[in-house]
PDB file of C-alpha atoms in Angstrom:
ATOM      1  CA  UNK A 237       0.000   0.000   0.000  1.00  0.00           C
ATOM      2  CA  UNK A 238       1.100   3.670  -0.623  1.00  0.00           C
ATOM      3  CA  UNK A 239       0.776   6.194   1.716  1.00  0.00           C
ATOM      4  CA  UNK A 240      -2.250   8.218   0.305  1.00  0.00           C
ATOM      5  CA  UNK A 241      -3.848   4.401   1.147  1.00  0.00           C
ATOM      6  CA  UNK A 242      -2.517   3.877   4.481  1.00  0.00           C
ATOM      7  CA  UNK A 243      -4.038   7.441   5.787  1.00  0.00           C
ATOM      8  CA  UNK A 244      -7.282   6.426   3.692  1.00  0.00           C
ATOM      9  CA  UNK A 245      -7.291   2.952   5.462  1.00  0.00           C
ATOM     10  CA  UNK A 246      -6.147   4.730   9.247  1.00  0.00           C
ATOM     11  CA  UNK A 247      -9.140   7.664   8.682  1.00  0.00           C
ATOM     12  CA  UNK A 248     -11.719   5.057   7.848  1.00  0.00           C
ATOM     13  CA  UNK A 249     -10.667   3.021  11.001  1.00  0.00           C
ATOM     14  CA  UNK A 250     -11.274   6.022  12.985  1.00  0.00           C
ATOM     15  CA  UNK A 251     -14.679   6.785  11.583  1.00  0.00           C
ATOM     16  CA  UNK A 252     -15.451   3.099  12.014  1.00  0.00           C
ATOM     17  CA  UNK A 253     -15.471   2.920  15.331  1.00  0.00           C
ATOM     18  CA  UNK A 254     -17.102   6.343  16.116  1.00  0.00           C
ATOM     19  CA  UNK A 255     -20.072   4.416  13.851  1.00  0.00           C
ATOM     20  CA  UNK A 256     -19.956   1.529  16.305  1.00  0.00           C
ATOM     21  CA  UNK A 257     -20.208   3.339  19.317  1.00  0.00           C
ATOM     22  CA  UNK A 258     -23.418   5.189  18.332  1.00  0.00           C
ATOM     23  CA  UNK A 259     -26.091   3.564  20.528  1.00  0.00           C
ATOM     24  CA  UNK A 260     -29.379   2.930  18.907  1.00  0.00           C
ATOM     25  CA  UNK A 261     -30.911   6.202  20.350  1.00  0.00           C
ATOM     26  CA  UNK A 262     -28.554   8.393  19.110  1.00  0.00           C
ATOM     27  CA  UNK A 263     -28.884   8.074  15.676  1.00  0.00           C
ATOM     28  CA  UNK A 264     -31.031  11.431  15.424  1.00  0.00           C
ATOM     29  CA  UNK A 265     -29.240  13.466  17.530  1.00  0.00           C
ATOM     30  CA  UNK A 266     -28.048  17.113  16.216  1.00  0.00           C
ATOM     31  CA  UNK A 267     -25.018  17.168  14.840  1.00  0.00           C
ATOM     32  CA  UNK A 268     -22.268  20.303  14.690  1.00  0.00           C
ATOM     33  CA  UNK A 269     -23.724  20.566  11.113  1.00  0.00           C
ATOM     34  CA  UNK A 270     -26.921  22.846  11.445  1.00  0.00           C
ATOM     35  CA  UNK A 271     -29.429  20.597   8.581  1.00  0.00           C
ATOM     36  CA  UNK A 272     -27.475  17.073   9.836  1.00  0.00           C
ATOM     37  CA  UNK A 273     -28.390  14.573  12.892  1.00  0.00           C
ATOM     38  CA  UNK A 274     -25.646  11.670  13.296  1.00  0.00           C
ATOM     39  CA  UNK A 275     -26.802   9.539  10.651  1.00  0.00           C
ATOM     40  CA  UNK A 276     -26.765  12.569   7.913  1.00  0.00           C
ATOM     41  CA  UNK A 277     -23.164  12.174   8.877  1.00  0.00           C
ATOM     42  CA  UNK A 278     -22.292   8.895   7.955  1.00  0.00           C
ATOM     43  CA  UNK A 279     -25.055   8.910   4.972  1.00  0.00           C
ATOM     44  CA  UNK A 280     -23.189  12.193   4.003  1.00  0.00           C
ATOM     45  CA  UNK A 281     -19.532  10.320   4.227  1.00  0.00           C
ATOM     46  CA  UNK A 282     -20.953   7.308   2.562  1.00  0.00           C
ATOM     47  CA  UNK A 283     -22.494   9.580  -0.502  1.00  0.00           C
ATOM     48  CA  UNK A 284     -18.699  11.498  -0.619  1.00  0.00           C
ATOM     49  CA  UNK A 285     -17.343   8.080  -1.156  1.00  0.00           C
ATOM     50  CA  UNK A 286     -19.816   7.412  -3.986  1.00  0.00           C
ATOM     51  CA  UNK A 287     -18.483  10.655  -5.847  1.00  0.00           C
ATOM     52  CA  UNK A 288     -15.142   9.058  -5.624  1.00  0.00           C
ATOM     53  CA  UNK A 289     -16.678   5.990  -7.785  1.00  0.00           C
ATOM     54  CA  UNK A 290     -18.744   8.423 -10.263  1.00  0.00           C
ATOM     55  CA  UNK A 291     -15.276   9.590 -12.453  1.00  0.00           C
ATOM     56  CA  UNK A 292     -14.760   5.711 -13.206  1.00  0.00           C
ATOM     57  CA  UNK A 293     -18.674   4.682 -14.256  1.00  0.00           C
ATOM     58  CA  UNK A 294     -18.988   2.875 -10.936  1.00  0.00           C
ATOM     59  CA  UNK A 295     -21.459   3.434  -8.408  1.00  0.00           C
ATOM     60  CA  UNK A 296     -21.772   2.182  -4.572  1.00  0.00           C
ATOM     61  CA  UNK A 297     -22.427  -1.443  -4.719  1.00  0.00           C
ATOM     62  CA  UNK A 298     -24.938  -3.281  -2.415  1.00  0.00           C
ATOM     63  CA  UNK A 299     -24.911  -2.508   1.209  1.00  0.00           C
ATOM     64  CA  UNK A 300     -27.125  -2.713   4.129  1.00  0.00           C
ATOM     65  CA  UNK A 301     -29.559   0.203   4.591  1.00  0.00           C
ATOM     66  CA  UNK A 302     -28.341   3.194   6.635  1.00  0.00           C
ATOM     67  CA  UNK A 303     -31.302   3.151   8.805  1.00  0.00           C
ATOM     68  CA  UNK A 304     -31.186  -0.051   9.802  1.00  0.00           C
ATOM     69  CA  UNK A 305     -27.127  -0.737  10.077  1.00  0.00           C
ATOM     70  CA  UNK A 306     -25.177   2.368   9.505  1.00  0.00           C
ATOM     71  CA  UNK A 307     -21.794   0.239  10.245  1.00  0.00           C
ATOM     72  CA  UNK A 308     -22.559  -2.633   7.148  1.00  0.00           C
ATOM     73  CA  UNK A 309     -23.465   0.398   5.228  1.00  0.00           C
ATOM     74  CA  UNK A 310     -20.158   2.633   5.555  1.00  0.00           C
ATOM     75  CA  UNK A 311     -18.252  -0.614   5.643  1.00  0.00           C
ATOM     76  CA  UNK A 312     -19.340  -1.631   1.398  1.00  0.00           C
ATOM     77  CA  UNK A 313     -18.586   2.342   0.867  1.00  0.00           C
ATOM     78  CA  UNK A 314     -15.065   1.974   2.876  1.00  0.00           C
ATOM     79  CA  UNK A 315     -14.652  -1.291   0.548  1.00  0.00           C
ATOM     80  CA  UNK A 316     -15.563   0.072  -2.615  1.00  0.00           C
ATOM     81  CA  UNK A 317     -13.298   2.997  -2.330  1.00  0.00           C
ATOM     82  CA  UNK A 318     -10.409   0.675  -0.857  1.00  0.00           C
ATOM     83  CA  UNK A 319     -11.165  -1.170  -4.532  1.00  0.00           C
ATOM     84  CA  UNK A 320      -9.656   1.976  -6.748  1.00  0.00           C
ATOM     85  CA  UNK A 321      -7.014   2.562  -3.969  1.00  0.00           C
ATOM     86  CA  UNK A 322      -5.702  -1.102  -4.176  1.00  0.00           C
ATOM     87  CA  UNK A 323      -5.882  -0.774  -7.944  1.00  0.00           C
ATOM     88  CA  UNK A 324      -2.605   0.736  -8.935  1.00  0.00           C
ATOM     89  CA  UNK A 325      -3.990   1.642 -12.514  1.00  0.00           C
ATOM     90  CA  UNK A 326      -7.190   3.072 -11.420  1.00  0.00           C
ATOM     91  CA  UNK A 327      -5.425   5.305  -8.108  1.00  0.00           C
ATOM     92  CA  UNK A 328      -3.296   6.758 -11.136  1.00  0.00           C
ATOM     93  CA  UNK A 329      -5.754   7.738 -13.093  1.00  0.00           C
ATOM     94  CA  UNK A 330      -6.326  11.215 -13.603  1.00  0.00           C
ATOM     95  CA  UNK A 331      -9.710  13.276 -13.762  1.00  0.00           C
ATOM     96  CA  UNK A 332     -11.286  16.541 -13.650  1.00  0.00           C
ATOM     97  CA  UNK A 333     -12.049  17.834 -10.131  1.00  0.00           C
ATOM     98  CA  UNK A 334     -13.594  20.839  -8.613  1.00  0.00           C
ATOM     99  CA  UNK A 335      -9.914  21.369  -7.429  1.00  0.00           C
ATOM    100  CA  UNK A 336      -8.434  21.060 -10.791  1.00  0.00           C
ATOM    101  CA  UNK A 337      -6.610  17.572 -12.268  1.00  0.00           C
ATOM    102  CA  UNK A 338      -6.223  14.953  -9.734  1.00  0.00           C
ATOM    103  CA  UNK A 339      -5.333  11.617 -10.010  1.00  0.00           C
ATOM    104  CA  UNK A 340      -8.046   9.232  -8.075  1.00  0.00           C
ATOM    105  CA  UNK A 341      -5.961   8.855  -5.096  1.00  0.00           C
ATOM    106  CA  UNK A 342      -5.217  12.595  -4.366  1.00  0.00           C
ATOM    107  CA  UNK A 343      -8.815  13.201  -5.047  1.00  0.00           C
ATOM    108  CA  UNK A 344     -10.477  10.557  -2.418  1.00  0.00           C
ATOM    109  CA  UNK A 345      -7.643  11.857   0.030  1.00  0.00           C
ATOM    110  CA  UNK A 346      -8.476  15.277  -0.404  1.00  0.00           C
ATOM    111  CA  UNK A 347     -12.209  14.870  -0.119  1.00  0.00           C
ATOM    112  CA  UNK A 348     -13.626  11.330   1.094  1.00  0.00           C
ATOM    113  CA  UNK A 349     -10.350  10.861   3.808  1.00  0.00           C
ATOM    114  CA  UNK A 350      -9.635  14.039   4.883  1.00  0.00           C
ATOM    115  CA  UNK A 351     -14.146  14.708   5.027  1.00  0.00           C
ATOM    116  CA  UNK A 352     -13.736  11.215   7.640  1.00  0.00           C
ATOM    117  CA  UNK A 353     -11.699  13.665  10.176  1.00  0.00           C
ATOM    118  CA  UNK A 354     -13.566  16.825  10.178  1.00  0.00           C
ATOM    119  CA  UNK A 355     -16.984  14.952  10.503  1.00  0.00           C
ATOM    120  CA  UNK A 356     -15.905  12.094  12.402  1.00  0.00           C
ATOM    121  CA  UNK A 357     -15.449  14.902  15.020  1.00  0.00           C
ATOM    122  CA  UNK A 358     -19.110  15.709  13.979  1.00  0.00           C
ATOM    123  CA  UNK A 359     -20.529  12.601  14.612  1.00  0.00           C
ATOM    124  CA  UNK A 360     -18.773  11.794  17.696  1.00  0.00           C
ATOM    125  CA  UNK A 361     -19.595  15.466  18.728  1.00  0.00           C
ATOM    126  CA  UNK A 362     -23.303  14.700  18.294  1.00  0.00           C
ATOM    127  CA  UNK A 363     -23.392  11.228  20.317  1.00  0.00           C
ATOM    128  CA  UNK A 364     -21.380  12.237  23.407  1.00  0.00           C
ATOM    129  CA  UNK A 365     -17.761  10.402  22.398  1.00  0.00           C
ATOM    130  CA  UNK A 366     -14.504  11.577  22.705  1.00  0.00           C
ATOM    131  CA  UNK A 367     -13.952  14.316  19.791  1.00  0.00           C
ATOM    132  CA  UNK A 368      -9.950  14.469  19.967  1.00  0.00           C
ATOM    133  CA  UNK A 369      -8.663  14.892  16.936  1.00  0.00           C
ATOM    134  CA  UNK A 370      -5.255  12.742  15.995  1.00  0.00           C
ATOM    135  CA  UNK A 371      -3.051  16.098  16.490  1.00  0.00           C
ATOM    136  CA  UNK A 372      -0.757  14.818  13.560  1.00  0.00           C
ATOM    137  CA  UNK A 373      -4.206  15.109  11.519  1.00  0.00           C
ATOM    138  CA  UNK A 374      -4.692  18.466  13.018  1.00  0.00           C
ATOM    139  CA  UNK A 375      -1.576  19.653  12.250  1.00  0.00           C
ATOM    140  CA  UNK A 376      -1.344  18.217   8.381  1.00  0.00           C
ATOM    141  CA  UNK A 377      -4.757  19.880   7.712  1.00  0.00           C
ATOM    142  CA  UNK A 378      -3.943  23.420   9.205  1.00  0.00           C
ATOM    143  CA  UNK A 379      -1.593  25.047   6.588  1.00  0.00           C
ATOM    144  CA  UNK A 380      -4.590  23.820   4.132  1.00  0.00           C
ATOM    145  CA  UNK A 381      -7.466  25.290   5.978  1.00  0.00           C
ATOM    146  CA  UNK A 382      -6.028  28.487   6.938  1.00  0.00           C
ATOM    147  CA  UNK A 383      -6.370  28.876   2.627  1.00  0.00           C
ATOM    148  CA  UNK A 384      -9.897  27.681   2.214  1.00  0.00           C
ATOM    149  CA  UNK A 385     -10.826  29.708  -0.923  1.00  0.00           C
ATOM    150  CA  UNK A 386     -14.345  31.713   0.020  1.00  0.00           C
ATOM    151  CA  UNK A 387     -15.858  30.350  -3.030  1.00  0.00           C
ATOM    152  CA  UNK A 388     -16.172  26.817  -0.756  1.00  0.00           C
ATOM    153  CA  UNK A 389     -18.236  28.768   1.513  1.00  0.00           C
ATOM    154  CA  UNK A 390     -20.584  29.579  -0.552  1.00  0.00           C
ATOM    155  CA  UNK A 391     -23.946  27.783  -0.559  1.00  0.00           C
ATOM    156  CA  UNK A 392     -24.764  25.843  -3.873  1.00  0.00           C
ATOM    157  CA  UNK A 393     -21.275  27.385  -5.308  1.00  0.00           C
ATOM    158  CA  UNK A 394     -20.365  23.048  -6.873  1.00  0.00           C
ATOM    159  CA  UNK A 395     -24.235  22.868  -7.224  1.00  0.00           C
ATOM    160  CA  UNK A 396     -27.403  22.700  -5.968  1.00  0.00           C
ATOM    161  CA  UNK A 397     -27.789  21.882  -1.988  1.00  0.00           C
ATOM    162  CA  UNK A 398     -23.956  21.214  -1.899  1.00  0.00           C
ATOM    163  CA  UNK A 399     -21.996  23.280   0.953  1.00  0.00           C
ATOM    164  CA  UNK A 400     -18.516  22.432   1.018  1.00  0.00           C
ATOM    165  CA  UNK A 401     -17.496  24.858   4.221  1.00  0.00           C
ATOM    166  CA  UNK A 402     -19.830  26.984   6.476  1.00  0.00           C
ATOM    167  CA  UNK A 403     -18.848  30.365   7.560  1.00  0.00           C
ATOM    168  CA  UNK A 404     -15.932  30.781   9.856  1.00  0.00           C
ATOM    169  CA  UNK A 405     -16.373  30.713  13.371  1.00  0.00           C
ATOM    170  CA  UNK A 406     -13.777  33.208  14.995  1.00  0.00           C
ATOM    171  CA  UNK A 407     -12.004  31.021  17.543  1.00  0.00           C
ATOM    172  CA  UNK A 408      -9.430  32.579  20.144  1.00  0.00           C
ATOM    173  CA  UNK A 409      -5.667  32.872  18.569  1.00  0.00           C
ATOM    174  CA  UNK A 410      -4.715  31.266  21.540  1.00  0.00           C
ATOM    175  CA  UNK A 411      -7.248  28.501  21.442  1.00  0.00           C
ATOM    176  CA  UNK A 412      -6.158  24.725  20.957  1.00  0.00           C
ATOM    177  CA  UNK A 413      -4.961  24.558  17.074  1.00  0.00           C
ATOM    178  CA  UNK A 414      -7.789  21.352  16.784  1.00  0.00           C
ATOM    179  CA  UNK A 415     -10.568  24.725  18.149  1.00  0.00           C
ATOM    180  CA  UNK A 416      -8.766  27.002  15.854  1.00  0.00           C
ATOM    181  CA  UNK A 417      -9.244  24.368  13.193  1.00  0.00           C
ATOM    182  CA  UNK A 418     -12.494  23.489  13.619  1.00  0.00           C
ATOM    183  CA  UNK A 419     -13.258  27.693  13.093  1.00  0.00           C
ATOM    184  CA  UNK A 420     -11.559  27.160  10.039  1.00  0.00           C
ATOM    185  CA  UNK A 421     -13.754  24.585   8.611  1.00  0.00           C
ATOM    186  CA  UNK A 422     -17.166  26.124  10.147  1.00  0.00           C
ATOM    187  CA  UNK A 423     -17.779  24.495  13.322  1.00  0.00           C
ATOM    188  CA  UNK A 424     -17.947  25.992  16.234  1.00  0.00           C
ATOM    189  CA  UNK A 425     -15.700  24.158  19.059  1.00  0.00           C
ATOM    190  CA  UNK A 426     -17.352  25.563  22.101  1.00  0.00           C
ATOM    191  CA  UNK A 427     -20.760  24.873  21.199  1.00  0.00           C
TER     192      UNK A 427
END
């Protein structure tokens, strides 16, 4: 495995077992994300993962229904993703990207991985787990975030109902960099 595949694999770990430990009555809690309970999440991380597929004809292939296992479903995402990074041909392969010319890898690391960090801290926000962040996570995302173009934070800017980043929350300079983070990408740490 290369290392764009290792950090997919390690990410998707992580978000795997915040999915686990939701109990069965937290499913509709509230989420960070203002229109999203805790399975909006995950549906939203599984759908991400489908856009991965799209560039390459495919499509998500048969998994368990997110209302009734939420787990079984991310896990046939996570595995049908984990297909084009374990394909050395198709991770090469280059396509057209909101973010320019990406090969498949870079894209599903830059959106589908890296999405698994921000909004596993969602999800484990909204069901009362522990929301560290991995700091080396925190840290490789900063230099990134601190340049989020304001074109992602417009509403419907990639299309219709699609919001890449909310508006910034102003977070203390002396905050935790994870809080300061968090601003960054439109959540509000404190909340």
């Amino acid at each position: 495995m290369n290392a764009i595949a290792d950090r997919y694999r390690v990410r998707a770990d992580a978000f795997e077992r915040k999915i686990a430990a939701v109990e069965a009555g937290q499913w509709e809690n509230q989420s960070p994300c203002e229109e999203w309970n805790a399975r909006d999440v995950v549906e939203h991380i599984i759908d991400m993962h489908g856009a991965m597929l799209r560039p390459f004809g495919r499509a998500l292939g048969p998994a368990p229904s997110l209302l009734d296992d939420p787990l079984g479903a991310f896990r046939a995402a996570r595995a049908d993703v984990e297909a084009i990074l374990g394909d050395p041909v198709l991770a090469a392969t280059e396509q057209e990207t909101p973010s320019g010319k990406l090969t498949a890898e870079q894209h599903i690391d830059q959106v589908a991985s890296a999405d698994m960090i921000i909004h596993g801290w969602d999800l484990a926000r909204a069901t009362g787990q522990d929301d560290t962040i991995d700091p080396e996570e925190v840290a490789r995302m900063w230099p990134e975030a601190q340049a989020i173009p304001e074109q992602m934070r417009i509403p419907g800017a990639f299309g219709p109902g699609i919001v890449v980043f909310g508006p910034e929350v102003k977070v203390p300079e002396d905050a935790p960099l994870q809080d300061r983070l968090l601003g960054l990408m439109g959540r509000n740490p404190n909340a």
